[in-house]
Tab-separated table of C-alpha atoms in Angstrom:
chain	number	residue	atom	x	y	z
A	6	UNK	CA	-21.809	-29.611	-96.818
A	7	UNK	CA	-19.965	-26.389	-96.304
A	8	UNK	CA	-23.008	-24.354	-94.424
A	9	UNK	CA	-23.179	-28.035	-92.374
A	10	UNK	CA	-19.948	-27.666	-91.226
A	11	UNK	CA	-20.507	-23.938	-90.425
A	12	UNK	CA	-23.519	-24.615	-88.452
A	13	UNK	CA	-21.441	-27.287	-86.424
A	14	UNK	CA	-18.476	-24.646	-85.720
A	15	UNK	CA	-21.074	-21.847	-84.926
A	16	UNK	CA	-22.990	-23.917	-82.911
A	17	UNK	CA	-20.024	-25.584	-80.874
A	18	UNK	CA	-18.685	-21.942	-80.266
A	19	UNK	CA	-21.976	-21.114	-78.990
A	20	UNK	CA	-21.382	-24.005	-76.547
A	21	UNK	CA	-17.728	-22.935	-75.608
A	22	UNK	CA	-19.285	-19.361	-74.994
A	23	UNK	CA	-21.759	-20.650	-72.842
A	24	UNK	CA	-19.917	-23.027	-71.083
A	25	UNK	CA	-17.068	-19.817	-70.520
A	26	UNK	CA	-19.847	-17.874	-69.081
A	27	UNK	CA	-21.182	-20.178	-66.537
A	28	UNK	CA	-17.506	-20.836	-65.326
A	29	UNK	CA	-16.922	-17.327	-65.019
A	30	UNK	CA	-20.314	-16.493	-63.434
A	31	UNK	CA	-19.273	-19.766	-61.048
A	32	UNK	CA	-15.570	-17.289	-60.154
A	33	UNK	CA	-17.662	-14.854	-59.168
A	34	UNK	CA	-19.853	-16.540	-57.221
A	35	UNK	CA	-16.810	-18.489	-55.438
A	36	UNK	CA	-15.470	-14.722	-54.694
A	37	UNK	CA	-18.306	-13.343	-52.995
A	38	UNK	CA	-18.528	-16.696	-51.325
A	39	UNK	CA	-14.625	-15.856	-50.022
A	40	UNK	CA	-15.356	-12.126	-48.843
A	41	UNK	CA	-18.061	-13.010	-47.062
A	42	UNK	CA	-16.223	-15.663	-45.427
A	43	UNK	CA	-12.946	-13.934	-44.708
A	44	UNK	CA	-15.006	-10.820	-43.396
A	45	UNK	CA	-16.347	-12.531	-41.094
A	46	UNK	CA	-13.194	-13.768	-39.839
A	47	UNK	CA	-11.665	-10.370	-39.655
A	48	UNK	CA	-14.765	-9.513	-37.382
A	49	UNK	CA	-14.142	-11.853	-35.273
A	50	UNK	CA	-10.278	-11.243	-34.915
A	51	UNK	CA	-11.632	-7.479	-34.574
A	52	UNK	CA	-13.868	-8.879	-31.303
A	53	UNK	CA	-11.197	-10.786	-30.084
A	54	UNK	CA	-8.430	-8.255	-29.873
A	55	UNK	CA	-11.299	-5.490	-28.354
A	56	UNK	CA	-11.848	-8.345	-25.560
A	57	UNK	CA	-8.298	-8.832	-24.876
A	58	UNK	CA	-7.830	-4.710	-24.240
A	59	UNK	CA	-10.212	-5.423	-21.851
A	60	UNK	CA	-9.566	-7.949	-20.203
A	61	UNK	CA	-5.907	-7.093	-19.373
A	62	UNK	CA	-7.435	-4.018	-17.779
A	63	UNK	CA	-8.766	-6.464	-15.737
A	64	UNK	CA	-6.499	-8.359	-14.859
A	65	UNK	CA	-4.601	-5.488	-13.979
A	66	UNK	CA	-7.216	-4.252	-11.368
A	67	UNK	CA	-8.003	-7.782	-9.782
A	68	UNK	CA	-4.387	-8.477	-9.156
A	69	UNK	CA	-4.280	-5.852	-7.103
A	70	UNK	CA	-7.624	-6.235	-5.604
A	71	UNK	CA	-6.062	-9.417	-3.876
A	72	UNK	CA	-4.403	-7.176	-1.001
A	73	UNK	CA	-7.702	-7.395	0.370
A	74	UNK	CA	-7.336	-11.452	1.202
A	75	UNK	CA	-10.471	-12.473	-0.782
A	76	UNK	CA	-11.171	-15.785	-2.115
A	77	UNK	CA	-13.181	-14.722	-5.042
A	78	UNK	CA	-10.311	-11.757	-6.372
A	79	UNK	CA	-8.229	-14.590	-6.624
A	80	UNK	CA	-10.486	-17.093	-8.720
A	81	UNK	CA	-11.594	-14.019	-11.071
A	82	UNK	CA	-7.998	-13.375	-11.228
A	83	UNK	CA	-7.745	-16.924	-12.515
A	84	UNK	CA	-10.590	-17.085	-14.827
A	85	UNK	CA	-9.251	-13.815	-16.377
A	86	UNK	CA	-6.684	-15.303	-17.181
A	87	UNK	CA	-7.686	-18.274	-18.907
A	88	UNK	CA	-10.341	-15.672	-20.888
A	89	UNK	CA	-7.310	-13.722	-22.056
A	90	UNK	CA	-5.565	-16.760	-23.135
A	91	UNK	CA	-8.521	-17.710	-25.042
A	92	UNK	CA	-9.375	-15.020	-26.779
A	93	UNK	CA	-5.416	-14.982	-27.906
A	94	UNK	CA	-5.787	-17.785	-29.312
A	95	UNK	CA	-8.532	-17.209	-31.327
A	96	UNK	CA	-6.860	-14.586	-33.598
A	97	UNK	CA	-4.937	-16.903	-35.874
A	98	UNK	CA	-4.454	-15.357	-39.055
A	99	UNK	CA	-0.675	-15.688	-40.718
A	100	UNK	CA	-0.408	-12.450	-41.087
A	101	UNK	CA	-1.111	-10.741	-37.526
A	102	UNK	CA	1.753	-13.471	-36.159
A	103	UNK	CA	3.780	-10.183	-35.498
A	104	UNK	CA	2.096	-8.250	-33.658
A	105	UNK	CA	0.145	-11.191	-31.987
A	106	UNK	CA	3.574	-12.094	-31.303
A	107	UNK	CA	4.229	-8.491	-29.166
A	108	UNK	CA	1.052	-9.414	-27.245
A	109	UNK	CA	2.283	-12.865	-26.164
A	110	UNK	CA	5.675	-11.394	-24.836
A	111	UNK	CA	4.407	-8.681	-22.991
A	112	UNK	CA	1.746	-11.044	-21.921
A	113	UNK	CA	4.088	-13.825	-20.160
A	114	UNK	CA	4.890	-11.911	-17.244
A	115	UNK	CA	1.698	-10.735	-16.435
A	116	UNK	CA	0.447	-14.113	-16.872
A	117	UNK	CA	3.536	-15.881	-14.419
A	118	UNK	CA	2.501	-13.282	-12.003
A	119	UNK	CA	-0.905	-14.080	-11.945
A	120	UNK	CA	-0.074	-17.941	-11.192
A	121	UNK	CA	2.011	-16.856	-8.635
A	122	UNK	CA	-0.479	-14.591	-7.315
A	123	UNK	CA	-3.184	-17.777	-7.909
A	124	UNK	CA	-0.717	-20.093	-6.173
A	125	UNK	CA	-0.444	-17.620	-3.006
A	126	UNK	CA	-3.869	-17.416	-2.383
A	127	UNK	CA	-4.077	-20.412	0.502
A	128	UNK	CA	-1.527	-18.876	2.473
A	129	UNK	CA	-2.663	-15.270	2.080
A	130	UNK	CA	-6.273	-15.959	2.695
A	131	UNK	CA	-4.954	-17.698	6.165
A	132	UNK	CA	-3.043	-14.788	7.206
A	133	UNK	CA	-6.003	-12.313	6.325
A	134	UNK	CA	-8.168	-14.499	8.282
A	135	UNK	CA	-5.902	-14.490	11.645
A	136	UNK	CA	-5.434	-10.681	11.145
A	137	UNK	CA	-9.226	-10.371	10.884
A	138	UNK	CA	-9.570	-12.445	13.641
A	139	UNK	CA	-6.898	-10.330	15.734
A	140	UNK	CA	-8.288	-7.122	14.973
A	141	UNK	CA	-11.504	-7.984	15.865
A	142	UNK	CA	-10.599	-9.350	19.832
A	143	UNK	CA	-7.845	-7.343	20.080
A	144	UNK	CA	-9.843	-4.518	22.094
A	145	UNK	CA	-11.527	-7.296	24.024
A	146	UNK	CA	-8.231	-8.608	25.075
A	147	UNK	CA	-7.009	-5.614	26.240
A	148	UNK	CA	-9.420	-4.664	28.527
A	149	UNK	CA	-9.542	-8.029	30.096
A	150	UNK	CA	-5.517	-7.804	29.903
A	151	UNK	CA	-5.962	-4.268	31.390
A	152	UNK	CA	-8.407	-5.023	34.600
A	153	UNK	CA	-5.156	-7.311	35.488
A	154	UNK	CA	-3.244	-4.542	35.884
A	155	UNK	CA	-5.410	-2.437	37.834
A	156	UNK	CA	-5.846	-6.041	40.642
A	157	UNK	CA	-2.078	-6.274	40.456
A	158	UNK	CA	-1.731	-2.340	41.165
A	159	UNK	CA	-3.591	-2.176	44.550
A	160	UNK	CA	-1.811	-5.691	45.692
A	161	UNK	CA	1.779	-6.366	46.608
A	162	UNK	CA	3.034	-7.753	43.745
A	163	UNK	CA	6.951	-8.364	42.491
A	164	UNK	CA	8.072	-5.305	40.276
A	165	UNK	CA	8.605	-7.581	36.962
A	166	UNK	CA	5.294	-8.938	38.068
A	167	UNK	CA	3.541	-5.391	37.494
A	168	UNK	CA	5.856	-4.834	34.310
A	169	UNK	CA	4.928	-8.735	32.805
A	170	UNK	CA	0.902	-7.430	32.914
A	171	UNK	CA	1.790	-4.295	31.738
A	172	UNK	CA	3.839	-5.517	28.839
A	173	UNK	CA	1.083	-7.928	27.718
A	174	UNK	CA	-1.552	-4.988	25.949
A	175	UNK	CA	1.362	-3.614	24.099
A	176	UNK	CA	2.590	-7.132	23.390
A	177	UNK	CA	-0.895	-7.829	21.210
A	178	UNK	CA	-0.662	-4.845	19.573
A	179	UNK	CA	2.484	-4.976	17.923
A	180	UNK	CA	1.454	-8.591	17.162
A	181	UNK	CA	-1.261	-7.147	15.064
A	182	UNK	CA	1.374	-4.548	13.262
A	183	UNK	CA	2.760	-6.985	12.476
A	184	UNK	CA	0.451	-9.674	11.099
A	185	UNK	CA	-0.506	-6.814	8.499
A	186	UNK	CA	3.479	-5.787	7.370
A	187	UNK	CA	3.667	-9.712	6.920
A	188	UNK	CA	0.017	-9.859	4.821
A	189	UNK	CA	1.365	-6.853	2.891
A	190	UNK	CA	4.406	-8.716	1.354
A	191	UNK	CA	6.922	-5.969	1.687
A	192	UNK	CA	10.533	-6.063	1.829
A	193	UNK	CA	10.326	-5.862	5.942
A	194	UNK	CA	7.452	-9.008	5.832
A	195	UNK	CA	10.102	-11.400	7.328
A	196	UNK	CA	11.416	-9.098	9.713
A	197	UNK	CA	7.436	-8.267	11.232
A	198	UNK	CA	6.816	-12.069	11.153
A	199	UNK	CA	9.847	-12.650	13.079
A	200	UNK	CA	8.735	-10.237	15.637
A	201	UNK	CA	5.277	-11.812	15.564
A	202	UNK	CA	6.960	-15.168	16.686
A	203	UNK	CA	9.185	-13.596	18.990
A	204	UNK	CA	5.890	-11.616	20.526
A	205	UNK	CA	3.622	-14.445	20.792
A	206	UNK	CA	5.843	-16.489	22.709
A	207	UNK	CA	6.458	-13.491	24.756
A	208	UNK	CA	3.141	-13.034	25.365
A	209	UNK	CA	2.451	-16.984	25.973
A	210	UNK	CA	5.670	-17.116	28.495
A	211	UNK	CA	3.053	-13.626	30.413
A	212	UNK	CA	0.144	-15.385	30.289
A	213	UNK	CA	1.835	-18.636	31.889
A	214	UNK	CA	3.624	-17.043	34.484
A	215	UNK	CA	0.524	-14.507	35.997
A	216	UNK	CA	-1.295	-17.754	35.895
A	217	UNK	CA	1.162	-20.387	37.701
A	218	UNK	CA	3.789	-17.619	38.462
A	219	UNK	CA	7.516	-18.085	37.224
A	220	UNK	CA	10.181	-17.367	40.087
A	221	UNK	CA	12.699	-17.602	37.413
A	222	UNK	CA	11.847	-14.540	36.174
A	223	UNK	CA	10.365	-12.967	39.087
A	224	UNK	CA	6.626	-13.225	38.125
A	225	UNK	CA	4.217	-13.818	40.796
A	226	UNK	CA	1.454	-15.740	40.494
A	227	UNK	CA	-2.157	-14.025	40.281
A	228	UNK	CA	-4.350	-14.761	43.079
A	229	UNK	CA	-7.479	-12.986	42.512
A	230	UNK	CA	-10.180	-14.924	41.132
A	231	UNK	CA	-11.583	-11.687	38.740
A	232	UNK	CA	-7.745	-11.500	37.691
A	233	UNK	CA	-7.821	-15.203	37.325
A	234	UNK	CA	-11.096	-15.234	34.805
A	235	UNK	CA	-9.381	-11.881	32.895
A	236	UNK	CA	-6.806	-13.743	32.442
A	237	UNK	CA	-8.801	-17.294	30.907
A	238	UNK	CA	-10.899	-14.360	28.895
A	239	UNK	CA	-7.848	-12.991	27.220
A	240	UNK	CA	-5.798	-16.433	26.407
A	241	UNK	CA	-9.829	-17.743	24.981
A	242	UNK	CA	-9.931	-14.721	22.520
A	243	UNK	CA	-6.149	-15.278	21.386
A	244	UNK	CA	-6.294	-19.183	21.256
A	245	UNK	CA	-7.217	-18.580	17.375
A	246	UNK	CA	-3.681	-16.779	16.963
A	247	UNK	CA	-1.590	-18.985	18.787
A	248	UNK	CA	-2.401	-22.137	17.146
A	249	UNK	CA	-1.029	-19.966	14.109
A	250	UNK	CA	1.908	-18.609	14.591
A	251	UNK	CA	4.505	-21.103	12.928
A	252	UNK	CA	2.206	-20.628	9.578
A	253	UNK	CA	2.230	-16.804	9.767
A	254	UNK	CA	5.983	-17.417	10.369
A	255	UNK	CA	6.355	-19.143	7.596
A	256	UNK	CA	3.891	-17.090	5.071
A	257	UNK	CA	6.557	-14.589	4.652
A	258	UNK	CA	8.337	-15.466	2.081
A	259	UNK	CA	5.116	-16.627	-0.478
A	260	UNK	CA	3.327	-13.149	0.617
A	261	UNK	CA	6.315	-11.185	-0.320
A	262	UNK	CA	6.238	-13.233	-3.870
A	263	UNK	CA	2.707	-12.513	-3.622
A	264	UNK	CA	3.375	-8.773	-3.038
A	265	UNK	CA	6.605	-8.752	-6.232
A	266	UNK	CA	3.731	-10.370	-8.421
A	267	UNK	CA	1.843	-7.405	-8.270
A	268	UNK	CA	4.270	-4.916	-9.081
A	269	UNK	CA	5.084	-7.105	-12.188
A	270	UNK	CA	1.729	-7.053	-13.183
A	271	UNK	CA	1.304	-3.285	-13.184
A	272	UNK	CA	4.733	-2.631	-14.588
A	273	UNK	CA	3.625	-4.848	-18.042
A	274	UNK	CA	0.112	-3.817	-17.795
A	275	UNK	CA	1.024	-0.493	-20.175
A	276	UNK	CA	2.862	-2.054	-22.685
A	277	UNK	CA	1.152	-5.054	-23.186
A	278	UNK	CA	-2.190	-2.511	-23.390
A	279	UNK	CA	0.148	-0.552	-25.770
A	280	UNK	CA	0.948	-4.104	-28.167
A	281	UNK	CA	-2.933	-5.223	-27.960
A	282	UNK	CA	-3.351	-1.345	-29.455
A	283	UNK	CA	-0.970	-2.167	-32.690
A	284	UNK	CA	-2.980	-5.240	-32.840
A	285	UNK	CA	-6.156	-3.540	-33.778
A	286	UNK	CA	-5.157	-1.570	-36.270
A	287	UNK	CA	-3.273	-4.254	-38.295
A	288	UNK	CA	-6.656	-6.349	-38.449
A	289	UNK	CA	-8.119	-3.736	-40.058
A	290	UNK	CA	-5.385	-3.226	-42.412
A	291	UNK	CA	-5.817	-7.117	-43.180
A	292	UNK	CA	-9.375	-7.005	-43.776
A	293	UNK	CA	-8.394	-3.707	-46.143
A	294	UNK	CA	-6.062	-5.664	-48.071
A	295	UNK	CA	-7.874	-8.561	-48.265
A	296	UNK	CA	-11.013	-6.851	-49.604
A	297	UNK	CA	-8.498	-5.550	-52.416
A	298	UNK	CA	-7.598	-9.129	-53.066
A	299	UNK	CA	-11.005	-10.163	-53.454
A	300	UNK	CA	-11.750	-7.344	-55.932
A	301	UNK	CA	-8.865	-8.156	-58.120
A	302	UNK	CA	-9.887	-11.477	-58.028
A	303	UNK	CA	-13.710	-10.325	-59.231
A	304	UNK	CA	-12.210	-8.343	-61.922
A	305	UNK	CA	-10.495	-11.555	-63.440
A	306	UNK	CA	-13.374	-13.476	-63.476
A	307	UNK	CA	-15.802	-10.720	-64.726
A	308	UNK	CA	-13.514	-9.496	-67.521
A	309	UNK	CA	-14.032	-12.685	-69.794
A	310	UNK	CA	-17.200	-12.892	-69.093
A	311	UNK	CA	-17.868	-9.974	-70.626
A	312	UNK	CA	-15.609	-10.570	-73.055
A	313	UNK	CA	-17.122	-14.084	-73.891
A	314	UNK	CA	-20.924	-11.988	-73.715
A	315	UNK	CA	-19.409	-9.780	-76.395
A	316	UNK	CA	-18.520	-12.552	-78.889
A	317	UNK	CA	-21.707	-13.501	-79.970
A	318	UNK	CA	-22.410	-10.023	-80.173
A	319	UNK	CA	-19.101	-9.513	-82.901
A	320	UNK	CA	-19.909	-12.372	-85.100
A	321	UNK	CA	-23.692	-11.062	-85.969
């Protein structure tokens, strides 16, 4: 009876030790299961925060690449953006909500800026068009403008009439100054597009008077038939620009938001590069001290294992 009931303790304490080992053997299975997992989380975090260095160097460069009035620096601009937001997003561990936290304030501004820039983009592609446009008949109008003058020169013609014709070269000129300073967004963009208004209809009152003549204000009316199709030549090349002018006008104000924008974007650009930089390091740091976490937790689960291996072992 008595080695009965020893052979039923020995052999339920056999059971126990078994039963001990697989559960710790099941720990440590469960802990490799959780480094492998949270590693790869860490990598990714790791990829994200290498992406969003750069990307905001990108950003950076194809805000200001939208001086140049092109339709596709503005979309990249915009699909930046959302990229950056993205990858942002992605790194959502507790424990980088500090630092991830630097990255999303210095990352606001740039990212208003970038809308506005975004928002802009109809009205400064417009403008870049009619300068484009202007620069490129500009020349052509002159000449035509010019062979006026030289008909008007050898015929008797009023004094103002001579001055009107002469006035009309320079008149396109300045318009074209001007179109730029009002494109560029600077803090004399209202005062160039005023002049642009005030110079087109100077230039459309010209036109109208060498063509009917104005006795009003002394301009006599062109009779030569060359002058005549100089004339038609030179109002055909600018008919582009004058059925702008009230939207140039009124471009001023969004182009000089446009052009404040930018500076905003290149002011933040360094420290939000500088708060993306802290972020890296403190995802290694996590993955570091996670690691050690998972090793402690090995070391629990191994120790009475061995321990429970070592029983059978003592009782020989």
């Amino acid at each position: 009876m008595i080695k009965s009931d020893k052979f039923s303790a020995g052999k339920m304490r056999t059971l126990l030790i078994g039963l001990g080992i697989v559960a710790c053997l099941g720990g440590v299975a469960y802990s490799f299961f959780t480094i492998q997992h949270e590693s790869g989380e860490e990598g990714q975090y790791a990829a994200a925060a290498e992406a969003l260095s750069g990307l905001a160097r990108q950003v950076a460069v194809r805000a200001q690449a939208t001086r140049n009035g092109q339709e596709q620096d503005f979309n990249q601009l915009a699909e930046l953006v959302q990229q950056f937001e993205a990858q942002l997003d992605a790194i959502d561990a507790p424990e980088l909500n500090d630092e991830k936290s630097m990255v999303d304030l210095n990352w606001q501004p740039i990212k208003r800026a970038s809308q506005t820039l975004v928002d802009a983009a109809p009205r400064a592609l417009f403008v870049q068009g009619v300068a484009a446009e202007l620069e490129k008949n500009i020349k052509p109008m002159q000449r035509e403008l010019s062979s006026v003058v030289t008909v008007l020169q050898r015929q008797r013609v009023s004094t103002e009439t001579l001055i009107a014709a002469q006035k009309a070269p320079w008149l396109l000129e300045r318009m074209a100054r001007n179109v730029d300073r009002t494109l560029v967004g600077g803090s004399d963009s209202q005062v160039a597009a005023d002049e642009f208004s005030s110079d087109a209809a100077d230039f459309f009152r010209i036109i109208e008077g060498l063509t009917r003549g104005d006795e009003l204000i002394g301009i006599n009316k062109v009779t030569s038939t060359s002058a005549i199709e100089a004339l038609s030549n030179a109002f055909r090349l600018f008919s582009g620009v004058s059925t702008s002018v009230d939207r140039i006008a009124g471009a001023s104000t969004e182009l000089r938001q446009a052009a404040q924008a930018r500076e905003t974007i290149a002011e933040n650009s360094i420290p939000l590069n500088d708060a993306i930089a802290s972020l890296q390091p403190a995802i290694a740091s996590l993955a570091v001290g996670r690691l050690y976490d998972a090793g402690n937790l090995l070391i629990l689960f191994i120790a009475p294992g061995l321990l429970a291996l070592g029983l059978p072992v003592s009782n020989t």
